[in-house]
Coordinates of C-alpha atoms in Angstrom, one line a residue:
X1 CA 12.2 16.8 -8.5
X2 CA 9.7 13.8 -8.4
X3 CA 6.5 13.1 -10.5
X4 CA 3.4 12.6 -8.1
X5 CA -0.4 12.3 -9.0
X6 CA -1.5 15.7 -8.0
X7 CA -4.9 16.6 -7.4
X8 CA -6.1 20.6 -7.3
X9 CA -9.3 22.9 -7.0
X10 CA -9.2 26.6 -8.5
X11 CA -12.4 28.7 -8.3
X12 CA -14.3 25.5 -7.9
X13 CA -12.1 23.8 -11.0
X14 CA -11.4 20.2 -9.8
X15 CA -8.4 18.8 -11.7
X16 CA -6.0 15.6 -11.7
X17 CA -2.9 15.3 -13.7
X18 CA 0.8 14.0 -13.6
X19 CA 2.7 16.5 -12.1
X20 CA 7.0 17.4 -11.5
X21 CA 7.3 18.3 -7.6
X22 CA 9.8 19.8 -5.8
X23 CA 11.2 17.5 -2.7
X24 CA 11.1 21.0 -0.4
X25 CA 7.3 21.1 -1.4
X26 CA 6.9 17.6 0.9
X27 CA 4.3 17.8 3.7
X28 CA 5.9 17.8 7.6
X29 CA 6.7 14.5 8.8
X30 CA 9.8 12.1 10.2
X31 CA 10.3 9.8 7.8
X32 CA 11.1 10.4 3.6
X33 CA 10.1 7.1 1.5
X34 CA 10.9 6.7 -2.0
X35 CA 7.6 4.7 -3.2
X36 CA 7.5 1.2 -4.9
X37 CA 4.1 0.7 -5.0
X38 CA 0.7 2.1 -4.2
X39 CA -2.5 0.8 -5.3
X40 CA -6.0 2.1 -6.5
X41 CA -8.8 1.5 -3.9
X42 CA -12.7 2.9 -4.1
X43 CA -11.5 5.9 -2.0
X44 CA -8.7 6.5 -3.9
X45 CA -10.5 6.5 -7.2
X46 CA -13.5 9.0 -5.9
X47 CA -10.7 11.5 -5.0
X48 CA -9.1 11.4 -8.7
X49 CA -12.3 11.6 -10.4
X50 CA -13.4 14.0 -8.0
X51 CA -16.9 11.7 -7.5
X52 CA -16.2 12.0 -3.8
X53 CA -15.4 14.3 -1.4
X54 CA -12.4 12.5 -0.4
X55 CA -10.1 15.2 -0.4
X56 CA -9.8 17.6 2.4
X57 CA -7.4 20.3 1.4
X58 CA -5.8 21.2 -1.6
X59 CA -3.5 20.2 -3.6
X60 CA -3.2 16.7 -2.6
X61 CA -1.3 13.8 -3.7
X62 CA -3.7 10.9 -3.6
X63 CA -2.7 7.2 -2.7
X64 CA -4.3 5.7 0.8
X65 CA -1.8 3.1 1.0
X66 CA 1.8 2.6 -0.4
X67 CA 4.7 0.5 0.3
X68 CA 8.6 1.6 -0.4
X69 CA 12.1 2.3 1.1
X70 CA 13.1 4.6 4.1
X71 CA 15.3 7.3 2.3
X72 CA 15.6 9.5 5.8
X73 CA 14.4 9.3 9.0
X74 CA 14.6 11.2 12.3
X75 CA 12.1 8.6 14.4
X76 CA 13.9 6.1 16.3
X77 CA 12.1 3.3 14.7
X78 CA 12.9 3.4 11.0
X79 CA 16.5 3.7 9.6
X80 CA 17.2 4.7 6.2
X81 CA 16.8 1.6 4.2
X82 CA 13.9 0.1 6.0
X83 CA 11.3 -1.5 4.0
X84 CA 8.1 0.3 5.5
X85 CA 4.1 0.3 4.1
X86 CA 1.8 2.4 5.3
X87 CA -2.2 2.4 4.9
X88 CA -4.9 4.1 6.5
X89 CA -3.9 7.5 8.9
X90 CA -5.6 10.0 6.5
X91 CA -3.0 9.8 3.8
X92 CA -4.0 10.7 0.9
X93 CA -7.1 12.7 2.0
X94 CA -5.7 15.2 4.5
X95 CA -1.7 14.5 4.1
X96 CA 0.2 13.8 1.1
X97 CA -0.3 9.7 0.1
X98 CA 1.2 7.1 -2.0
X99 CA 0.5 7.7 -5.8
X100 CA 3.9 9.5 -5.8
X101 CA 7.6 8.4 -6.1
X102 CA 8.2 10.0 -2.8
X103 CA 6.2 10.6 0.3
X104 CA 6.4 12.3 3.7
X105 CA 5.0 11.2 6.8
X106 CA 4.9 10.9 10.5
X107 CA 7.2 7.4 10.9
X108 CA 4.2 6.3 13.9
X109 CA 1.8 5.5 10.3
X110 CA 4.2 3.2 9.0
X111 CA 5.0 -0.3 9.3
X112 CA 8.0 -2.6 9.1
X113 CA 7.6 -4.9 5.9
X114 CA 6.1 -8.5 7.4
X115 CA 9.2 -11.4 7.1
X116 CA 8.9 -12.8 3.4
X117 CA 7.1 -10.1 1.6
X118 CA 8.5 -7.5 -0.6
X119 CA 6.9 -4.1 -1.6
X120 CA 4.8 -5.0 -4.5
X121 CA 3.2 -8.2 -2.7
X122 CA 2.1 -6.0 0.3
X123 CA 0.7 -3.6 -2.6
X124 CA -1.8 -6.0 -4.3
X125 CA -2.9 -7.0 -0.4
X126 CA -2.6 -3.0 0.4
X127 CA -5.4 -1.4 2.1
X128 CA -8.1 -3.6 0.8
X129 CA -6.4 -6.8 1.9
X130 CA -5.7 -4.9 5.2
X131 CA -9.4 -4.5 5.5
X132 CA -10.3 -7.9 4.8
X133 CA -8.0 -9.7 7.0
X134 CA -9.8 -7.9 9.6
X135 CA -13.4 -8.7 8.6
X136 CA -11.9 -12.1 8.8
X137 CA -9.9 -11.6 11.9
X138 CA -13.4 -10.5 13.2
X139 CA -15.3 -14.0 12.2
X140 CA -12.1 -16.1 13.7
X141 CA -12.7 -14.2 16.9
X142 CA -16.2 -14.4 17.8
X143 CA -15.7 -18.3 16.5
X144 CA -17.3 -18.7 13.1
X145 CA -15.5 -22.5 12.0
X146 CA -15.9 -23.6 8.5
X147 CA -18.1 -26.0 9.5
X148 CA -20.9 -23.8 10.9
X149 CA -21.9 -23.4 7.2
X150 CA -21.3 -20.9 4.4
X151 CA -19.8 -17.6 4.5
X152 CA -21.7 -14.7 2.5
X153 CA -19.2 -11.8 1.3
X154 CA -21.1 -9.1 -0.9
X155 CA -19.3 -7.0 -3.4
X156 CA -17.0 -10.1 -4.1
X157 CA -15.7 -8.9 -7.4
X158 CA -14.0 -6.2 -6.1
X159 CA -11.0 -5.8 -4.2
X160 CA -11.6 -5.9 -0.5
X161 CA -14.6 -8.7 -1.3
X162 CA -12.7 -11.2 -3.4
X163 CA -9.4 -11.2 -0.9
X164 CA -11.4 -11.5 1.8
X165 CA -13.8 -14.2 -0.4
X166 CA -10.3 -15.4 -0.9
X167 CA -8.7 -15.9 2.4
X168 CA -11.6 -17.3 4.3
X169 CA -11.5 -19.6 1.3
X170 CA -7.9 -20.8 2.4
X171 CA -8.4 -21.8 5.2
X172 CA -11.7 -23.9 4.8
X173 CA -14.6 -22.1 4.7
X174 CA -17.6 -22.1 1.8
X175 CA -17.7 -18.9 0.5
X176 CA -20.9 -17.5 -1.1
X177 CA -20.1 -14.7 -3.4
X178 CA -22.6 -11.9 -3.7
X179 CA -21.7 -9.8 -7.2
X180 CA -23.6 -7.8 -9.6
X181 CA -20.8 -8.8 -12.2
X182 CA -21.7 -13.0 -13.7
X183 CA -19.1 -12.6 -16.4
X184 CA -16.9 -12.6 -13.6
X185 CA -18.1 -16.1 -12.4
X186 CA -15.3 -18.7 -14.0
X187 CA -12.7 -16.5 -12.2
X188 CA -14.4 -16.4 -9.0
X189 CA -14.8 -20.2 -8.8
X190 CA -11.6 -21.1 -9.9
X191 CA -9.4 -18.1 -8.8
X192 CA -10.9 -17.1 -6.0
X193 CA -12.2 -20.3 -4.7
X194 CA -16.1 -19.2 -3.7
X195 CA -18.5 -22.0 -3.7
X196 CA -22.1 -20.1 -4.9
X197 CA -22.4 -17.3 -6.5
X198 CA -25.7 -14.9 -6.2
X199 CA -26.8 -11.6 -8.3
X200 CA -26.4 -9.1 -6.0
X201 CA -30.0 -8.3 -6.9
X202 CA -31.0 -10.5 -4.7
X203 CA -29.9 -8.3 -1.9
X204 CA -29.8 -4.4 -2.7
X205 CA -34.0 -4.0 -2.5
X206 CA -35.4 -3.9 0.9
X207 CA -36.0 -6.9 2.5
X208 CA -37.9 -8.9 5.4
X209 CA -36.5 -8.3 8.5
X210 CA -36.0 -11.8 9.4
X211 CA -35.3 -14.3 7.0
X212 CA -34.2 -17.5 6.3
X213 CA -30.8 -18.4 8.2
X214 CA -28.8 -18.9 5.0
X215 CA -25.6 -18.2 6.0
X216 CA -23.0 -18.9 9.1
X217 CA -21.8 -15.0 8.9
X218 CA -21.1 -12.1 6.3
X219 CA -18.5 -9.8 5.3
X220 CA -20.6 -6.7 3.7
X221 CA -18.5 -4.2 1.4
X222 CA -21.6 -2.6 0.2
X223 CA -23.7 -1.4 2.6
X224 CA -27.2 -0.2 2.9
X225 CA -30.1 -2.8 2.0
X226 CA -27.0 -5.2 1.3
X227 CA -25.9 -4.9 4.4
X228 CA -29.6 -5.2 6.3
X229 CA -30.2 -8.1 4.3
X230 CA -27.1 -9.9 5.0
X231 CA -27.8 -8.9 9.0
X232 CA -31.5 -11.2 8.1
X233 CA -29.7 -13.7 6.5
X234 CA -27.5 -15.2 9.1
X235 CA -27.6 -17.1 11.6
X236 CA -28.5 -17.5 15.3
X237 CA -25.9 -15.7 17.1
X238 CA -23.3 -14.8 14.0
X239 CA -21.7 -11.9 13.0
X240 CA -22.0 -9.9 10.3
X241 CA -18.5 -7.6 9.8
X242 CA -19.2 -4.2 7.8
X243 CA -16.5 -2.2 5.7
X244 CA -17.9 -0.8 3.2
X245 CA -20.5 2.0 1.2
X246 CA -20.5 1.1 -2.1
X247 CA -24.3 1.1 -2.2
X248 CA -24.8 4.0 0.4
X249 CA -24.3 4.9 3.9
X250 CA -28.0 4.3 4.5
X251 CA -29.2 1.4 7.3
X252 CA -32.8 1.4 6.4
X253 CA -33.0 -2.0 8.6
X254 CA -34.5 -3.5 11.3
X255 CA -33.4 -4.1 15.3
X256 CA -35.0 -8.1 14.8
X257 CA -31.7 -9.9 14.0
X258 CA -29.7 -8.2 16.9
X259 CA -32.5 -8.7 19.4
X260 CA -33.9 -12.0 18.1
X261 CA -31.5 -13.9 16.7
X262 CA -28.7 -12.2 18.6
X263 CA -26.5 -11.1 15.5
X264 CA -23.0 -8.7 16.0
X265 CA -23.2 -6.2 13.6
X266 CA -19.1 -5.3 13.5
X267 CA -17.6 -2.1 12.0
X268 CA -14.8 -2.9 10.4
X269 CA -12.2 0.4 10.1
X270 CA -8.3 -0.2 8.7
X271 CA -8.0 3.6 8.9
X272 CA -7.6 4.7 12.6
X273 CA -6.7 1.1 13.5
X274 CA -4.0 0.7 16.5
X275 CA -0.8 0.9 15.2
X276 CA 0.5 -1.8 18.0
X277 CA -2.2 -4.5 16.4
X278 CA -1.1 -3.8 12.8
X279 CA 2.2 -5.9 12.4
X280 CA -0.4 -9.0 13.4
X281 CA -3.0 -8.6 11.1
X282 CA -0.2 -8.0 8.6
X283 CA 1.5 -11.7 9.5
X284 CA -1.8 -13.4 8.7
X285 CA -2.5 -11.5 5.5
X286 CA 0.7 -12.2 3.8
X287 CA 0.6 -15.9 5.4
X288 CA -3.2 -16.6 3.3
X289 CA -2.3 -14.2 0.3
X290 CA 1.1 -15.5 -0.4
X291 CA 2.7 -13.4 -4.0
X292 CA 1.9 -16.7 -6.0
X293 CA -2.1 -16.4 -4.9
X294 CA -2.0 -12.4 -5.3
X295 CA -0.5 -12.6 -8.9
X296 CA -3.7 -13.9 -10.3
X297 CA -5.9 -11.3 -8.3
X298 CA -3.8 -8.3 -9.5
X299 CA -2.7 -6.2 -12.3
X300 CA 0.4 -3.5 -12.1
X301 CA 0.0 0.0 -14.3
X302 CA 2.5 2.6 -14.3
X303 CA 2.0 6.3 -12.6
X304 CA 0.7 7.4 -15.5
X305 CA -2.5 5.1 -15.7
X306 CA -3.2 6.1 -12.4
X307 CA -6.2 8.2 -13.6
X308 CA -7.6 5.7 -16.4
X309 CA -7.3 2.8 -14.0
X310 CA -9.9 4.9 -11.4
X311 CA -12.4 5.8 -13.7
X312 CA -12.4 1.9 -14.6
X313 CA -12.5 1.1 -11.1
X314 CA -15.4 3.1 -10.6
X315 CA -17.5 2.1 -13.5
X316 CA -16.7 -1.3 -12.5
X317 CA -14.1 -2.3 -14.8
X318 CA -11.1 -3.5 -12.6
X319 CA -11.3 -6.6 -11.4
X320 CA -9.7 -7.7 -8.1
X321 CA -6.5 -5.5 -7.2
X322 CA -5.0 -2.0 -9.6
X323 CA -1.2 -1.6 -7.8
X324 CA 0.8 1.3 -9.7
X325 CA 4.0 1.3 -10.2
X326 CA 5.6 4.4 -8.9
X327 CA 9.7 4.0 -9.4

């Protein structure tokens, strides 16, 4: 028996608890992990609270990411022992994730620890550091330099907007720092390492659809007039890399800075994303967010704070990264 976050629906009752599970109760898969660490991300905390429909059978274990030790294995690539994390594939929405001390899965979802790092340091990156390193991956590419100017990143209190606030701040770049949260200001300067910070009121009304060119490119968590707004704002042939929702799924926007300033607009999705890429992107992340930088960007709970920490999360009381504790 194992202790797992388990969520279930009865007769249209949504529920969340702690729960004992049986190891023969497992989903299918090729590779057994006992689980260090998960985390809490924005998904993660709609499926507990039920906010969301996140979920897509019941019951579920929640946990999109997680990071742990190979216990048995029938794929040729992981041997028991292996230090393996694993984001993104649908875990924790339509298999069995991370918010568990054991999971299940198919061994082609996981990935070999990067050289240097250990379980709880690839935690407090986890999926939203996974998703920032590509937003920034996607800026380095199309050959935004730090001296082109500012960055904007919007939602930058959160998780996926202050690492990725944090690594383009590494390596050069002025970061502006979009966030609906000013008490959070002193840690943002000095933690982080943004530049300018603006209220995000300043972007979540509908805007013009060309405006000044404040900014060399964006990373946009948020979505809907933030995101059209930020797509306004930049520059002459810049990119603008999109991850997230948090404001809606809505693009109430305009074609005029794709067709007249010649702006990318860039999905960015850490979900389906090629499994051959993913030991790259993993390299740079844990090169800019060594542990020492990640300490002061994350806080660990045990198992059984899982549900407390994603209410907070979603009322907007967690600041940068939740990991839990799950052995």
């Amino acid at each position: 028996m194992f202790k797992s976050l388990l969520i279930n629906k009865i007769d249209d009752r949504y529920s969340t608890q702690i729960a004992e599970i049986a190891e023969s109760e497992l989903p299918q898969g090729d590779v057994e992990v006992n689980v260090d660490y998960s985390s809490i991300n924005y998904k993660d905390a709609l499926a507990i609270t039920g906010h969301g429909p996140i979920v897509r059978h019941f019951p579920m274990v929640p946990g999109i990411d997680f990071a742990g030790t190979v216990s048995a294995s029938s794929h040729p690539e992981y041997q028991t022992g292996d230090k393996v994390l694993l984001t993104g594939w649908g875990v924790g929405e339509k298999h069995w994730g991370g918010l568990s001390e054991k999971a299940r899965v198919k061994g082609d979802w996981l990935t070999q620890l990067p050289a240097g790092a250990n379980s709880k340091h690839v935690m407090a990156i986890g999926t939203a550091g996974f998703t920032a390193m590509l937003c920034v991956d996607a800026l380095l590419n199309h050959g935004i330099k730090p001296e082109d100017g500012p960055v904007l990143v919007t939602g930058a209190s959160g998780g996926v907007g202050s690492i990725a606030a944090m690594i383009l701040a590494t390596i050069g770049y002025r970061v502006t720092a979009s966030t609906g949260r000013p008490e959070e200001a002193a840690w943002l300067y000095k933690t982080v390492g943004v530049e300018e910070i603006i209220h995000r009121s300043e972007l979540v009304s509908p805007g013009k659809p060309l405006q000044k060119e404040r900014w060399a490119a964006a990373i946009d968590t948020v979505g809907s007039h933030t995101l059209c707004n930020a797509c306004a704002g930049v520059r002459y042939g810049s990119i603008v890399a999109a991850c997230g929702m948090a404001q809606g799924m809505d693009l109430m926007g305009n074609v005029a800075p794709f067709i007249l300033r010649g702006v990318t607009l860039k999905g960015i999705d850490s979900v389906m994303f090629a499994k051959e890429k993913r030991a790259a992107i993993w390299q740079q992340a844990v090169q800019y967010l060594p542990e020492s930088r990640m300490d002061s960007l994350t806080t660990v709970y045990p198992l059984s704070d899982a549900i407390t920490v994603a209410e907070k999360l979603l009322s907007g009381g967690i600041r940068g990264r939740a990991v839990i504790q799950c052995s």
